[in-house]
Structures are given as structure tokens and as C-alpha cells.
Amino acid sequence: MIHPQDFEQRLGFDKIRERLRSFCVAEPGRRLADRLSFSSDYAALLRDLHQANEVVQLLQSGQVYSTSHFTDDEPLVKILSLEGAYLDAVDILRLARLLDVLIQNYNFIEQRKAEYPALSELIRDLVLDKKLPGRLLQVVSEEGEVRSSASRELQDIRNSLQEAHQQLRSTLHRIYRNAVQQGWISEGSQPTIRNGRFTIPLQAAYKRMLKGFVQDESATGQTVFVEPAEIVEIANQIRELELAEKREVVRILTALTSSLRQMLPMLRQAFHFMAQLDILHAKALLANELDCSIPLVVNHPIVHWYKARHPLLHYALADKASVVPLDIFLSEQERMLLISGPNAGGKSVCLKTVGLLQYMLQCGLPVPASPDSQFGIFEDILADIGDQQSIENDLSTYSSHLKNMALFIHQGGPRSLVLIDEMGSGTDPNFGGAIAQAVLTALLKKQVWCVATTHYYNLKVFAGQTPGIRNGAMRFDEHSLKPAYILDIGKPGSSFAMEIAEKTGIPADVLNLAKEIAGNDLLNFDRLVRQLQSDRLILEKQRAEAEETTLLLKEQQNRLQQEIDLLEKRKKQILDEAKSEAGRLLQEANREIEKTIRHIRENQAQKSETRKARSKLKQLAEKVHEKTTQPDVKDKHIVKPGDYVRLEGQLGHGEVIETDGKMALVQFGELKTRVEVSRLEKSQKTGGEYKKSPVSRVPLHEKRVHFNNMLDIRGKRVEEALTLLDQFIDTALLLGETEVKILHGKGEGILRKAVRDKLKSWPQVASVADEHVEQGGSGITVVVLK
């Protein structure tokens, strides 16, 4: 049960529904949006939520089904349901295109059943004639006309029509040329159509020179339009053929519509499939716009929400980041929350957030809250929000509130959620507070779940002393007297009435008198509440600072550990390479020594041969010295104009054009770019070839193994994305890739435009284009490299 009847308007769901409708492509989807209603069917809600969530995932991946050619099915169904009526050629074309798209979407979902199981439920019992669009397009053309090949009779009629038109044109032009030669026609006049008949414009003086029928004359009367008698019979023949063509077209369309009428159950299924795809696509777009998610949903009442946001604030506030999220908790042991605080502090917004988000979820919509939240299922949402006075029913504002309280007590139960704004207001505070406390007691006995707002002192005390109900306060800065819009659960809030009155200019003596009238008990209670709030703010600030310090220390620790691991890995690599090289040199030296000794023995130690042997040993020693002597690592980043360098970790080389010590302008092929000097290392150029520095070696095979030809930059800032793009294209060119892809998503198109503008500046880029619509469309850019 939902109360009152205008519940959606009071909480703002009507605006959510209207926004959802605006995202629908066609009228069937909008009709489903209009029929969206509150439900407590747990299984159906889970299905709807998971289907919407899977479409959100498809949108984020850049690969989603098509909604093109979605159309209103009602006019088609109306004609198909009426015996003897027929669809015209344009309707047939519209139906063929729609069915073709639906078949493509069927195949799209079928191929992804394992990945998107909830979405695959849409096609579980769906039967589509996959050859039907082709058969329809054999009858109608892409221009929405019946094809001549649709029947032998139509082909013959149109051939005859073509011949008759040709005969008419040739006869008309022959008569026209003769009239021109005779001087009967004014200069520049041409044959024309008057009253649907072909005519020749004759000067009025010569109108009887040509046998025929006068069809019209010019405004001045100087020109008479005569239909030559010679073409009258041909024109009549054309008219008869046109009527015969129309009859044959109607016959073909009637027969085709009759065959479609036999398929109406299947077509109704297809149209419903279209509407479901449309509404799910709209839900996903709405979820993306409001940053919604699918929380954990359980089949019993519970409110355990993190970072819940009122969705309409997204549209109301220019700065979306200024929306303060709420953490709201109700449980079996504490089903009621009594929120207090100053006026305009956010109490009513918090209350409406609870009602609106719960209603959205039970209408099958994702909600603007953390996915770690836990939402329950309620059977009733009963609200007393706003002024419900009625002149017709002789109800004052307070009377209408009391009538609602009576309804809540009679109708409420363990699966009911009750929302009460400004509880007890509208009458004498003493009696109003007493009645409100009694109503809360009755609702507690009925185990009703409730969120209420109030200013009443006795209700705050009652909530603090009664099991099952908790106080909550909207945080308020008592120094600036500005609301923070943060909900603190566990303590009551002060109304800050005296402070606000003082700020608005009420005289001090008047305020002092008010404090005397209020009494010390109330003032002390209010002072204690404010002190508790102040102490809590201080503790939360200290806790936040401690958490931030801990996080920074942990990050530094992780970063240092990564650096240590990297150094150890590099150390091991250098030692392994050195051992390997030393072993190889040792083997080579031993072989050379043995060879030298053998050579000396064979030549009986002749002086010339001994000198040759010593020379070879000397060359070997120099070679060993060259291999084992490493350049000074400190100098590897010192570059000057004219030096040949390469980027660390890459094989591409370039020449330094200029440098200021920190940045260097380097020519890589045809591309000039500025690079940090710390990222460069020297290379040597020998015989037109670049030789890499022996300081480090680039594991090219590892780059090839770990290279992914799709770069995902979704969610990145433009500057960060372009930096990643540069590195990605560099690596792709290095590895000789011919085609790569950039996954940037669709969104507002800002990131896609920046990426494509950047790619166009690369001479190595041959072309950029959208991915195929079934593979992501404009959410993915395909780059072909030269």
C-alpha cells in the first residue's frame, strides 16, 4: 500500500519518471515507464534490477545493443488486428527494419548469455522468424515502395507504363518541335503539365493551328496551353495503367498483411521485446546520469544505507559534488529514527531521501547509494509530508495530520515504512507533543519501521529513553550558523532557536526574557546537545586526521617496498648477466690459451709464432677488459645537443636538438617531442645504425607478450589520458602493430574528441574511426597505424 495518492508528487518521483521517459527511444518504452509501479515481489525486483545493472555494464564497456528503428507498434498492431485492412509499403519497411534490429539484438544477447544471465532472460521464450525481414524487403524497397518484382502482373504493368510514357514523351516533343518551327510558340516556352495533362504553350493567335484541347491559359491570356489530340489516347492509356498498378499494389500489400496477421502473436512478442530493451536502456542511462548502483537487496525490511543521495539534488544544484551523502541505518532492534535539528538543516530532505530511494528500488530502478548498502523490501510506504489540508473535506492542516496518524496505526505493520515530517506540529505544543509521543508508542508496539522529523523536546527525550527508537541529528555549525547536511545517528539535534534569533537581529533583552520563559531545564538540555555535537565533531576530525596519516604512511611503506623489490630484482638480473658473461669469457680465454699453447708446441716456439700468439692473447685481454668495464651510470642521463638517445625501456632512438638540463627536445624520426632528461639514456650511432648503451637491456619480447592492443582510459582526466595514449602509441609502433583500439566510452564525448584530435597529429596514424556498433560504436576508437 502506498499513501497518500499523490505520494509520487510529494516525494518527487514524478520527476524521476519523467526523466526516465525522456531517455526512452520509442512510445512502447515510454508506456512501460508510465506503468512502472511499486512492487514487493522480491524475485521480480531482483530480475529487473539485475537486468538494468547488466545494461549499465554494457554501456560502460562501450558495447550495447541497438535501439535504432525502435518505433510505435500500436498503429501496426491495430491494422494487423483488423481483418481486411492492410499495411502500406512504408509500414512494411518500418516493420522490416524493426524486426531486423530486434534479430540483431537477439543474437547480441544470445552470444553473451554466460556474461549477462539476467538479460538473457528476455530471450528465453522469445521466438523470432529470422528470415521475415528479408522476405518483407523482397516486396518493398528501401525507399518504401513496392518492388516491381513483387509480382509478374506488377512487372508487366510497370513495363507497359514505361513504354507508354516513352511514347508520350517522343510524340509530345515531335509536336513541340513542329510548333517551334512554325513559330507558334514564344521563345523559351517548354511543354508543361496543366490539370494533370501534358500540354504545349501556344501563342493565343495560333491556338487553333494545333488540333487538341485547351487545358489552361496564362494570366495575361497571351499563352494558351493545348493538349494535342494525338497524345490524348496515350495519356488515357497511362491513366488506366496507373490505376491498374495501384490495384495490383493494394492486392500485394493486402496479401502480405494477411500473412503477417497469422504471425501476430509472434509479432506481439517482438514488440514487447523492443519495449523491454528500450526501458532497460533508459534505466541504464538514468543510472549513469545519477551515479546509481544496485545494492544488496534482501527479502525483509532493513535500511542499511551508505552514501545515499537525494536524486533530485543532482538536477537542482549546479555543483553536483556539493551533494552531501547520507549514511542511514535502521534494524530489527531499532526500527525508528527521530531526526531533529534546525530549520533548513536538511531534516525533510533526509526524510524524503529515505522514501524516494526505497520507492525507486521497489519500482525496479537502480538507486543513488553505495553498492555496499543493504536495502530491504517493504509492503507499504505510508507518508505524512507537507500540507494536506482540504477545504472540500473540511480538514485543517493538523486534522489531516491526525487522520494520517490514525491510518498509520490501523494499517501499519512489521513490513510497513512510515515517514512523518514535523511530527506533532500544527497545534498546541504541549498537546501536540503528547499526541506525537503516544503515536510513536503505538507504532513501536505494531513493529512499524519509521523515520520522523521533529523539534519537540519531549520526543527527543522519549527517543533517548525508549528501546527500538534512535535519535538522529542534522549537523549544524554553531559558529557560522550554517547547516552541514550530515546525519549523525545516536544523539538528538538542537534547533539553535536562540542563536538563529540572535543572528536575525532580535534584541538581547528579548532573548534573555525568552530564556527565562523557556526555563533552565530546557536550556541546559539544549546546551548539552550542542556540546555533544561539538565534541563529536572534534573527535571525528581527529579520527579523520589519524586515518589520513595512517593511509599516507601505508602508501609510503608500499612505495618503498616496491622500490626495494625493484632494486633487488635489478641487482639479481645484473649479477646473473655478469656471471653468464664472465663464464662465457672464461671459456673463450681457456680455449684461446689452449690453442696458443698447442700452436707454440707445433711450431717449436719460433719467435715469430710466439709474437703472434702473444698478440692474440693481448687482443683477448683487451676484449675482456672492454666487456667487463661498464660506463659510469651517473653519466647516462647527461645529454647534450647532437647526442643520440632512447627512452628508457624502449628501442626507438632519436637525436637531441636542444636541452636545458631538465627537459630535452628530441627528434624521433619525423616526430619532435619534449621529454624529461631523466627518462633518456644515451645510445651510439655506428654506420647509420643505432647501438644501444650497454647500461641496460630492453626486454622487447616481454613487451610483446604483455602488450594489449586495447587501451582503456575510461574515467581518466584528459591530461592523464593523453599521456597514457602517447606511451601506448609509442609501444604499438615499436612492436610493429598495424591496428589498435582506444576504449574511452561515450559519455559527453569530451574524452573521445581529445583522443581523436591527438591521434590526428601523429604522422604514423593512417586513420581513426568508430568501432562497429555491435562492438562498442562511438565508445571505442579504432586506430590504423602506417
Tab-separated table of N, CA, C and O in Angstrom, residues 83-180:
chain	number	residue	atom	x	y	z
A	83	GLU	N	-9.370	-7.240	-39.744
A	83	GLU	CA	-9.482	-8.063	-40.954
A	83	GLU	C	-9.816	-7.185	-42.157
A	83	GLU	O	-10.708	-6.353	-42.111
A	84	GLY	N	-9.086	-7.372	-43.261
A	84	GLY	CA	-9.323	-6.614	-44.491
A	84	GLY	C	-8.453	-5.387	-44.618
A	84	GLY	O	-8.235	-4.887	-45.718
A	85	ALA	N	-7.943	-4.860	-43.500
A	85	ALA	CA	-7.040	-3.703	-43.559
A	85	ALA	C	-5.657	-4.172	-44.000
A	85	ALA	O	-5.310	-5.354	-43.878
A	86	TYR	N	-4.881	-3.242	-44.533
A	86	TYR	CA	-3.535	-3.635	-44.968
A	86	TYR	C	-2.521	-2.545	-44.603
A	86	TYR	O	-2.859	-1.366	-44.484
A	87	LEU	N	-1.305	-2.985	-44.393
A	87	LEU	CA	-0.188	-2.076	-44.131
A	87	LEU	C	0.315	-1.511	-45.447
A	87	LEU	O	0.461	-2.250	-46.432
A	88	ASP	N	0.588	-0.200	-45.488
A	88	ASP	CA	1.154	0.343	-46.717
A	88	ASP	C	2.642	0.009	-46.792
A	88	ASP	O	3.229	-0.562	-45.866
A	89	ALA	N	3.267	0.371	-47.908
A	89	ALA	CA	4.657	-0.012	-48.150
A	89	ALA	C	5.600	0.589	-47.114
A	89	ALA	O	6.567	-0.061	-46.683
A	90	VAL	N	5.322	1.812	-46.669
A	90	VAL	CA	6.181	2.451	-45.655
A	90	VAL	C	6.089	1.705	-44.335
A	90	VAL	O	7.097	1.500	-43.647
A	91	ASP	N	4.872	1.270	-43.960
A	91	ASP	CA	4.697	0.496	-42.730
A	91	ASP	C	5.445	-0.830	-42.812
A	91	ASP	O	6.061	-1.277	-41.837
A	92	ILE	N	5.374	-1.477	-43.985
A	92	ILE	CA	6.091	-2.745	-44.173
A	92	ILE	C	7.591	-2.536	-44.017
A	92	ILE	O	8.289	-3.328	-43.362
A	93	LEU	N	8.101	-1.451	-44.604
A	93	LEU	CA	9.538	-1.152	-44.490
A	93	LEU	C	9.911	-0.899	-43.025
A	93	LEU	O	10.939	-1.384	-42.534
A	94	ARG	N	9.072	-0.129	-42.309
A	94	ARG	CA	9.322	0.160	-40.900
A	94	ARG	C	9.357	-1.129	-40.076
A	94	ARG	O	10.224	-1.318	-39.219
A	95	LEU	N	8.428	-2.031	-40.363
A	95	LEU	CA	8.367	-3.308	-39.658
A	95	LEU	C	9.595	-4.162	-39.969
A	95	LEU	O	10.176	-4.780	-39.071
A	96	ALA	N	10.019	-4.175	-41.227
A	96	ALA	CA	11.181	-4.974	-41.617
A	96	ALA	C	12.439	-4.481	-40.917
A	96	ALA	O	13.247	-5.271	-40.409
A	97	ARG	N	12.619	-3.169	-40.879
A	97	ARG	CA	13.808	-2.612	-40.215
A	97	ARG	C	13.789	-2.910	-38.720
A	97	ARG	O	14.814	-3.247	-38.126
A	98	LEU	N	12.607	-2.772	-38.101
A	98	LEU	CA	12.491	-3.043	-36.664
A	98	LEU	C	12.823	-4.501	-36.375
A	98	LEU	O	13.608	-4.811	-35.467
A	99	LEU	N	12.241	-5.428	-37.153
A	99	LEU	CA	12.488	-6.849	-36.921
A	99	LEU	C	13.957	-7.192	-37.134
A	99	LEU	O	14.532	-8.004	-36.405
A	100	ASP	N	14.577	-6.553	-38.126
A	100	ASP	CA	15.996	-6.799	-38.385
A	100	ASP	C	16.844	-6.386	-37.181
A	100	ASP	O	17.749	-7.111	-36.757
A	101	VAL	N	16.544	-5.209	-36.593
A	101	VAL	CA	17.287	-4.742	-35.417
A	101	VAL	C	17.027	-5.666	-34.227
A	101	VAL	O	17.957	-5.999	-33.467
A	102	LEU	N	15.785	-6.104	-34.047
A	102	LEU	CA	15.470	-6.988	-32.923
A	102	LEU	C	16.178	-8.331	-33.060
A	102	LEU	O	16.637	-8.906	-32.058
A	103	ILE	N	16.298	-8.828	-34.283
A	103	ILE	CA	17.029	-10.083	-34.502
A	103	ILE	C	18.512	-9.884	-34.189
A	103	ILE	O	19.160	-10.742	-33.575
A	104	GLN	N	19.070	-8.739	-34.594
A	104	GLN	CA	20.462	-8.443	-34.252
A	104	GLN	C	20.638	-8.389	-32.735
A	104	GLN	O	21.628	-8.903	-32.190
A	105	ASN	N	19.698	-7.758	-32.030
A	105	ASN	CA	19.777	-7.667	-30.576
A	105	ASN	C	19.625	-9.039	-29.922
A	105	ASN	O	20.282	-9.346	-28.922
A	106	TYR	N	18.759	-9.858	-30.498
A	106	TYR	CA	18.598	-11.245	-30.020
A	106	TYR	C	19.938	-11.977	-30.102
A	106	TYR	O	20.378	-12.615	-29.139
A	107	ASN	N	20.592	-11.869	-31.260
A	107	ASN	CA	21.887	-12.539	-31.448
A	107	ASN	C	22.940	-11.952	-30.504
A	107	ASN	O	23.785	-12.683	-29.974
A	108	PHE	N	22.893	-10.632	-30.326
A	108	PHE	CA	23.853	-9.954	-29.435
A	108	PHE	C	23.746	-10.523	-28.011
A	108	PHE	O	24.762	-10.816	-27.373
A	109	ILE	N	22.513	-10.675	-27.517
A	109	ILE	CA	22.305	-11.197	-26.160
A	109	ILE	C	22.625	-12.686	-26.111
A	109	ILE	O	23.220	-13.180	-25.136
A	110	GLU	N	22.243	-13.415	-27.154
A	110	GLU	CA	22.491	-14.857	-27.212
A	110	GLU	C	23.983	-15.170	-27.090
A	110	GLU	O	24.382	-16.122	-26.410
A	111	GLN	N	24.815	-14.347	-27.731
A	111	GLN	CA	26.264	-14.569	-27.704
A	111	GLN	C	26.875	-14.245	-26.343
A	111	GLN	O	28.009	-14.619	-26.069
A	112	ARG	N	26.129	-13.532	-25.480
A	112	ARG	CA	26.666	-13.094	-24.191
A	112	ARG	C	25.855	-13.641	-23.019
A	112	ARG	O	25.808	-13.037	-21.957
A	113	LYS	N	25.220	-14.785	-23.224
A	113	LYS	CA	24.345	-15.339	-22.186
A	113	LYS	C	25.095	-15.620	-20.890
A	113	LYS	O	24.589	-15.348	-19.802
A	114	ALA	N	26.292	-16.166	-21.010
A	114	ALA	CA	27.046	-16.510	-19.805
A	114	ALA	C	27.468	-15.269	-19.036
A	114	ALA	O	27.475	-15.257	-17.800
A	115	GLU	N	27.780	-14.202	-19.766
A	115	GLU	CA	28.270	-12.980	-19.135
A	115	GLU	C	27.127	-12.137	-18.571
A	115	GLU	O	27.299	-11.453	-17.556
A	116	TYR	N	25.952	-12.195	-19.236
A	116	TYR	CA	24.812	-11.381	-18.812
A	116	TYR	C	23.578	-12.277	-18.661
A	116	TYR	O	22.656	-12.237	-19.489
A	117	PRO	N	23.539	-13.085	-17.602
A	117	PRO	CA	22.447	-14.062	-17.453
A	117	PRO	C	21.081	-13.427	-17.255
A	117	PRO	O	20.077	-13.960	-17.721
A	118	ALA	N	21.017	-12.300	-16.537
A	118	ALA	CA	19.709	-11.671	-16.295
A	118	ALA	C	19.128	-11.145	-17.606
A	118	ALA	O	17.930	-11.287	-17.876
A	119	LEU	N	19.960	-10.545	-18.440
A	119	LEU	CA	19.496	-10.006	-19.717
A	119	LEU	C	19.050	-11.130	-20.651
A	119	LEU	O	18.119	-10.956	-21.448
A	120	SER	N	19.700	-12.275	-20.541
A	120	SER	CA	19.334	-13.393	-21.422
A	120	SER	C	17.942	-13.928	-21.114
A	120	SER	O	17.356	-14.649	-21.938
A	121	GLU	N	17.382	-13.572	-19.925
A	121	GLU	CA	16.015	-13.974	-19.619
A	121	GLU	C	15.021	-13.366	-20.605
A	121	GLU	O	13.937	-13.914	-20.823
A	122	LEU	N	15.368	-12.237	-21.201
A	122	LEU	CA	14.464	-11.591	-22.157
A	122	LEU	C	14.216	-12.453	-23.383
A	122	LEU	O	13.171	-12.338	-24.027
A	123	ILE	N	15.189	-13.283	-23.752
A	123	ILE	CA	15.055	-14.051	-24.997
A	123	ILE	C	14.803	-15.531	-24.741
A	123	ILE	O	14.773	-16.317	-25.685
A	124	ARG	N	14.624	-15.883	-23.445
A	124	ARG	CA	14.482	-17.314	-23.131
A	124	ARG	C	13.308	-17.948	-23.869
A	124	ARG	O	13.436	-19.027	-24.456
A	125	ASP	N	12.155	-17.288	-23.887
A	125	ASP	CA	10.968	-17.840	-24.559
A	125	ASP	C	10.618	-17.070	-25.831
A	125	ASP	O	9.519	-17.237	-26.371
A	126	LEU	N	11.516	-16.231	-26.277
A	126	LEU	CA	11.236	-15.399	-27.453
A	126	LEU	C	11.504	-16.182	-28.735
A	126	LEU	O	12.565	-16.792	-28.892
A	127	VAL	N	10.537	-16.160	-29.644
A	127	VAL	CA	10.682	-16.822	-30.941
A	127	VAL	C	10.559	-15.760	-32.031
A	127	VAL	O	9.547	-15.064	-32.114
A	128	LEU	N	11.595	-15.635	-32.852
A	128	LEU	CA	11.583	-14.672	-33.947
A	128	LEU	C	11.852	-15.385	-35.256
A	128	LEU	O	12.707	-16.277	-35.324
A	129	ASP	N	11.098	-15.025	-36.295
A	129	ASP	CA	11.345	-15.548	-37.650
A	129	ASP	C	12.481	-14.729	-38.255
A	129	ASP	O	12.281	-13.605	-38.718
A	130	LYS	N	13.682	-15.295	-38.248
A	130	LYS	CA	14.860	-14.535	-38.663
A	130	LYS	C	14.912	-14.279	-40.171
A	130	LYS	O	15.697	-13.451	-40.629
A	131	LYS	N	14.075	-14.971	-40.931
A	131	LYS	CA	14.042	-14.746	-42.380
A	131	LYS	C	12.969	-13.752	-42.798
A	131	LYS	O	12.927	-13.328	-43.960
A	132	LEU	N	12.109	-13.372	-41.837
A	132	LEU	CA	10.982	-12.499	-42.172
A	132	LEU	C	11.425	-11.131	-42.698
A	132	LEU	O	10.875	-10.657	-43.698
A	133	PRO	N	12.400	-10.442	-42.094
A	133	PRO	CA	12.804	-9.136	-42.651
A	133	PRO	C	13.240	-9.224	-44.103
A	133	PRO	O	12.909	-8.360	-44.918
A	134	GLY	N	13.969	-10.296	-44.447
A	134	GLY	CA	14.401	-10.476	-45.843
A	134	GLY	C	13.226	-10.659	-46.784
A	134	GLY	O	13.222	-10.107	-47.889
A	135	ARG	N	12.216	-11.433	-46.326
A	135	ARG	CA	11.032	-11.646	-47.193
A	135	ARG	C	10.268	-10.346	-47.387
A	135	ARG	O	9.760	-10.071	-48.484
A	136	LEU	N	10.183	-9.539	-46.328
A	136	LEU	CA	9.476	-8.256	-46.460
A	136	LEU	C	10.220	-7.318	-47.401
A	136	LEU	O	9.595	-6.602	-48.200
A	137	LEU	N	11.541	-7.322	-47.322
A	137	LEU	CA	12.331	-6.435	-48.175
A	137	LEU	C	12.398	-6.922	-49.623
A	137	LEU	O	12.849	-6.187	-50.492
A	138	GLN	N	11.947	-8.148	-49.860
A	138	GLN	CA	11.793	-8.591	-51.246
A	138	GLN	C	10.562	-7.962	-51.887
A	138	GLN	O	10.474	-7.857	-53.105
A	139	VAL	N	9.634	-7.515	-51.037
A	139	VAL	CA	8.395	-6.912	-51.542
A	139	VAL	C	8.519	-5.392	-51.603
A	139	VAL	O	8.075	-4.763	-52.561
A	140	VAL	N	9.107	-4.773	-50.560
A	140	VAL	CA	9.228	-3.313	-50.537
A	140	VAL	C	10.700	-2.922	-50.621
A	140	VAL	O	11.576	-3.633	-50.142
A	141	SER	N	10.952	-1.768	-51.223
A	141	SER	CA	12.321	-1.271	-51.379
A	141	SER	C	12.699	-0.408	-50.179
A	141	SER	O	11.863	-0.088	-49.334
A	142	GLU	N	13.979	-0.019	-50.128
A	142	GLU	CA	14.463	0.850	-49.058
A	142	GLU	C	13.842	2.241	-49.145
A	142	GLU	O	13.936	3.027	-48.201
A	143	GLU	N	13.221	2.566	-50.292
A	143	GLU	CA	12.551	3.856	-50.444
A	143	GLU	C	11.097	3.793	-50.016
A	143	GLU	O	10.364	4.789	-50.100
A	144	GLY	N	10.646	2.623	-49.547
A	144	GLY	CA	9.270	2.491	-49.084
A	144	GLY	C	8.270	2.330	-50.218
A	144	GLY	O	7.129	2.775	-50.099
A	145	GLU	N	8.674	1.678	-51.303
A	145	GLU	CA	7.781	1.425	-52.439
A	145	GLU	C	7.757	-0.067	-52.737
A	145	GLU	O	8.746	-0.773	-52.511
A	146	VAL	N	6.617	-0.546	-53.270
A	146	VAL	CA	6.510	-1.956	-53.637
A	146	VAL	C	7.402	-2.214	-54.845
A	146	VAL	O	7.356	-1.487	-55.846
A	147	ARG	N	8.226	-3.230	-54.754
A	147	ARG	CA	9.141	-3.558	-55.853
A	147	ARG	C	8.367	-4.114	-57.051
A	147	ARG	O	7.355	-4.804	-56.890
A	148	SER	N	8.883	-3.841	-58.235
A	148	SER	CA	8.249	-4.379	-59.450
A	148	SER	C	8.301	-5.899	-59.461
A	148	SER	O	7.424	-6.565	-60.034
A	149	SER	N	9.336	-6.451	-58.792
A	149	SER	CA	9.496	-7.906	-58.778
A	149	SER	C	8.537	-8.592	-57.801
A	149	SER	O	8.565	-9.816	-57.681
A	150	ALA	N	7.687	-7.810	-57.125
A	150	ALA	CA	6.772	-8.404	-56.151
A	150	ALA	C	5.757	-9.333	-56.814
A	150	ALA	O	5.260	-10.262	-56.185
A	151	SER	N	5.421	-9.050	-58.083
A	151	SER	CA	4.529	-9.960	-58.820
A	151	SER	C	4.769	-9.792	-60.314
A	151	SER	O	5.246	-8.744	-60.772
A	152	ARG	N	4.426	-10.830	-61.084
A	152	ARG	CA	4.593	-10.775	-62.546
A	152	ARG	C	3.676	-9.716	-63.147
A	152	ARG	O	4.065	-8.982	-64.068
A	153	GLU	N	2.442	-9.614	-62.594
A	153	GLU	CA	1.492	-8.639	-63.105
A	153	GLU	C	2.010	-7.213	-62.916
A	153	GLU	O	1.911	-6.372	-63.832
A	154	LEU	N	2.554	-6.925	-61.726
A	154	LEU	CA	3.065	-5.583	-61.456
A	154	LEU	C	4.251	-5.271	-62.378
A	154	LEU	O	4.379	-4.143	-62.870
A	155	GLN	N	5.079	-6.264	-62.633
A	155	GLN	CA	6.220	-6.053	-63.529
A	155	GLN	C	5.726	-5.706	-64.926
A	155	GLN	O	6.227	-4.766	-65.568
A	156	ASP	N	4.703	-6.432	-65.426
A	156	ASP	CA	4.158	-6.170	-66.768
A	156	ASP	C	3.528	-4.787	-66.841
A	156	ASP	O	3.709	-4.056	-67.826
A	157	ILE	N	2.751	-4.438	-65.807
A	157	ILE	CA	2.083	-3.127	-65.803
A	157	ILE	C	3.108	-2.010	-65.846
A	157	ILE	O	2.976	-1.041	-66.603
A	158	ARG	N	4.158	-2.114	-65.015
A	158	ARG	CA	5.157	-1.045	-64.971
A	158	ARG	C	5.985	-0.988	-66.248
A	158	ARG	O	6.398	0.092	-66.673
A	159	ASN	N	6.202	-2.138	-66.871
A	159	ASN	CA	6.886	-2.114	-68.177
A	159	ASN	C	6.035	-1.394	-69.216
A	159	ASN	O	6.544	-0.577	-70.008
A	160	SER	N	4.723	-1.705	-69.198
A	160	SER	CA	3.809	-1.032	-70.132
A	160	SER	C	3.749	0.462	-69.847
A	160	SER	O	3.703	1.283	-70.779
A	161	LEU	N	3.726	0.813	-68.569
A	161	LEU	CA	3.717	2.231	-68.199
A	161	LEU	C	4.964	2.940	-68.708
A	161	LEU	O	4.891	4.060	-69.237
A	162	GLN	N	6.091	2.277	-68.568
A	162	GLN	CA	7.352	2.881	-69.020
A	162	GLN	C	7.323	3.107	-70.532
A	162	GLN	O	7.733	4.163	-71.031
A	163	GLU	N	6.801	2.110	-71.259
A	163	GLU	CA	6.718	2.237	-72.721
A	163	GLU	C	5.745	3.354	-73.116
A	163	GLU	O	6.020	4.145	-74.033
A	164	ALA	N	4.587	3.441	-72.411
A	164	ALA	CA	3.600	4.467	-72.727
A	164	ALA	C	4.155	5.859	-72.445
A	164	ALA	O	3.940	6.798	-73.237
A	165	HIS	N	4.865	6.010	-71.341
A	165	HIS	CA	5.476	7.297	-71.026
A	165	HIS	C	6.508	7.681	-72.078
A	165	HIS	O	6.593	8.853	-72.477
A	166	GLN	N	7.265	6.701	-72.526
A	166	GLN	CA	8.266	6.979	-73.559
A	166	GLN	C	7.596	7.403	-74.862
A	166	GLN	O	8.034	8.354	-75.539
A	167	GLN	N	6.495	6.710	-75.210
A	167	GLN	CA	5.760	7.055	-76.432
A	167	GLN	C	5.171	8.457	-76.331
A	167	GLN	O	5.232	9.244	-77.282
A	168	LEU	N	4.610	8.770	-75.138
A	168	LEU	CA	4.011	10.095	-74.952
A	168	LEU	C	5.074	11.185	-75.077
A	168	LEU	O	4.856	12.210	-75.735
A	169	ARG	N	6.244	10.968	-74.435
A	169	ARG	CA	7.287	11.991	-74.483
A	169	ARG	C	7.791	12.215	-75.911
A	169	ARG	O	7.980	13.360	-76.340
A	170	SER	N	7.997	11.128	-76.639
A	170	SER	CA	8.517	11.287	-78.008
A	170	SER	C	7.483	11.978	-78.910
A	170	SER	O	7.827	12.850	-79.727
A	171	THR	N	6.189	11.621	-78.758
A	171	THR	CA	5.139	12.264	-79.566
A	171	THR	C	5.022	13.741	-79.219
A	171	THR	O	4.922	14.607	-80.099
A	172	LEU	N	5.034	14.034	-77.906
A	172	LEU	CA	4.909	15.418	-77.449
A	172	LEU	C	6.070	16.270	-77.969
A	172	LEU	O	5.870	17.396	-78.436
A	173	HIS	N	7.290	15.747	-77.912
A	173	HIS	CA	8.448	16.517	-78.370
A	173	HIS	C	8.425	16.706	-79.887
A	173	HIS	O	8.872	17.740	-80.391
A	174	ARG	N	7.889	15.700	-80.603
A	174	ARG	CA	7.788	15.864	-82.072
A	174	ARG	C	6.824	16.985	-82.409
A	174	ARG	O	7.120	17.849	-83.251
A	175	ILE	N	5.656	17.012	-81.707
A	175	ILE	CA	4.668	18.064	-81.956
A	175	ILE	C	5.234	19.421	-81.545
A	175	ILE	O	5.045	20.441	-82.220
A	176	TYR	N	5.962	19.437	-80.408
A	176	TYR	CA	6.559	20.679	-79.916
A	176	TYR	C	7.579	21.238	-80.921
A	176	TYR	O	7.570	22.448	-81.198
A	177	ARG	N	8.434	20.375	-81.461
A	177	ARG	CA	9.447	20.856	-82.412
A	177	ARG	C	8.780	21.431	-83.663
A	177	ARG	O	9.222	22.459	-84.203
A	178	ASN	N	7.698	20.800	-84.096
A	178	ASN	CA	6.986	21.304	-85.283
A	178	ASN	C	6.370	22.671	-84.996
A	178	ASN	O	6.437	23.582	-85.832
A	179	ALA	N	5.795	22.830	-83.774
A	179	ALA	CA	5.186	24.113	-83.411
A	179	ALA	C	6.243	25.210	-83.328
A	179	ALA	O	5.993	26.371	-83.692
A	180	VAL	N	7.414	24.864	-82.861
A	180	VAL	CA	8.505	25.840	-82.784
A	180	VAL	C	8.900	26.283	-84.184
A	180	VAL	O	9.103	27.481	-84.463
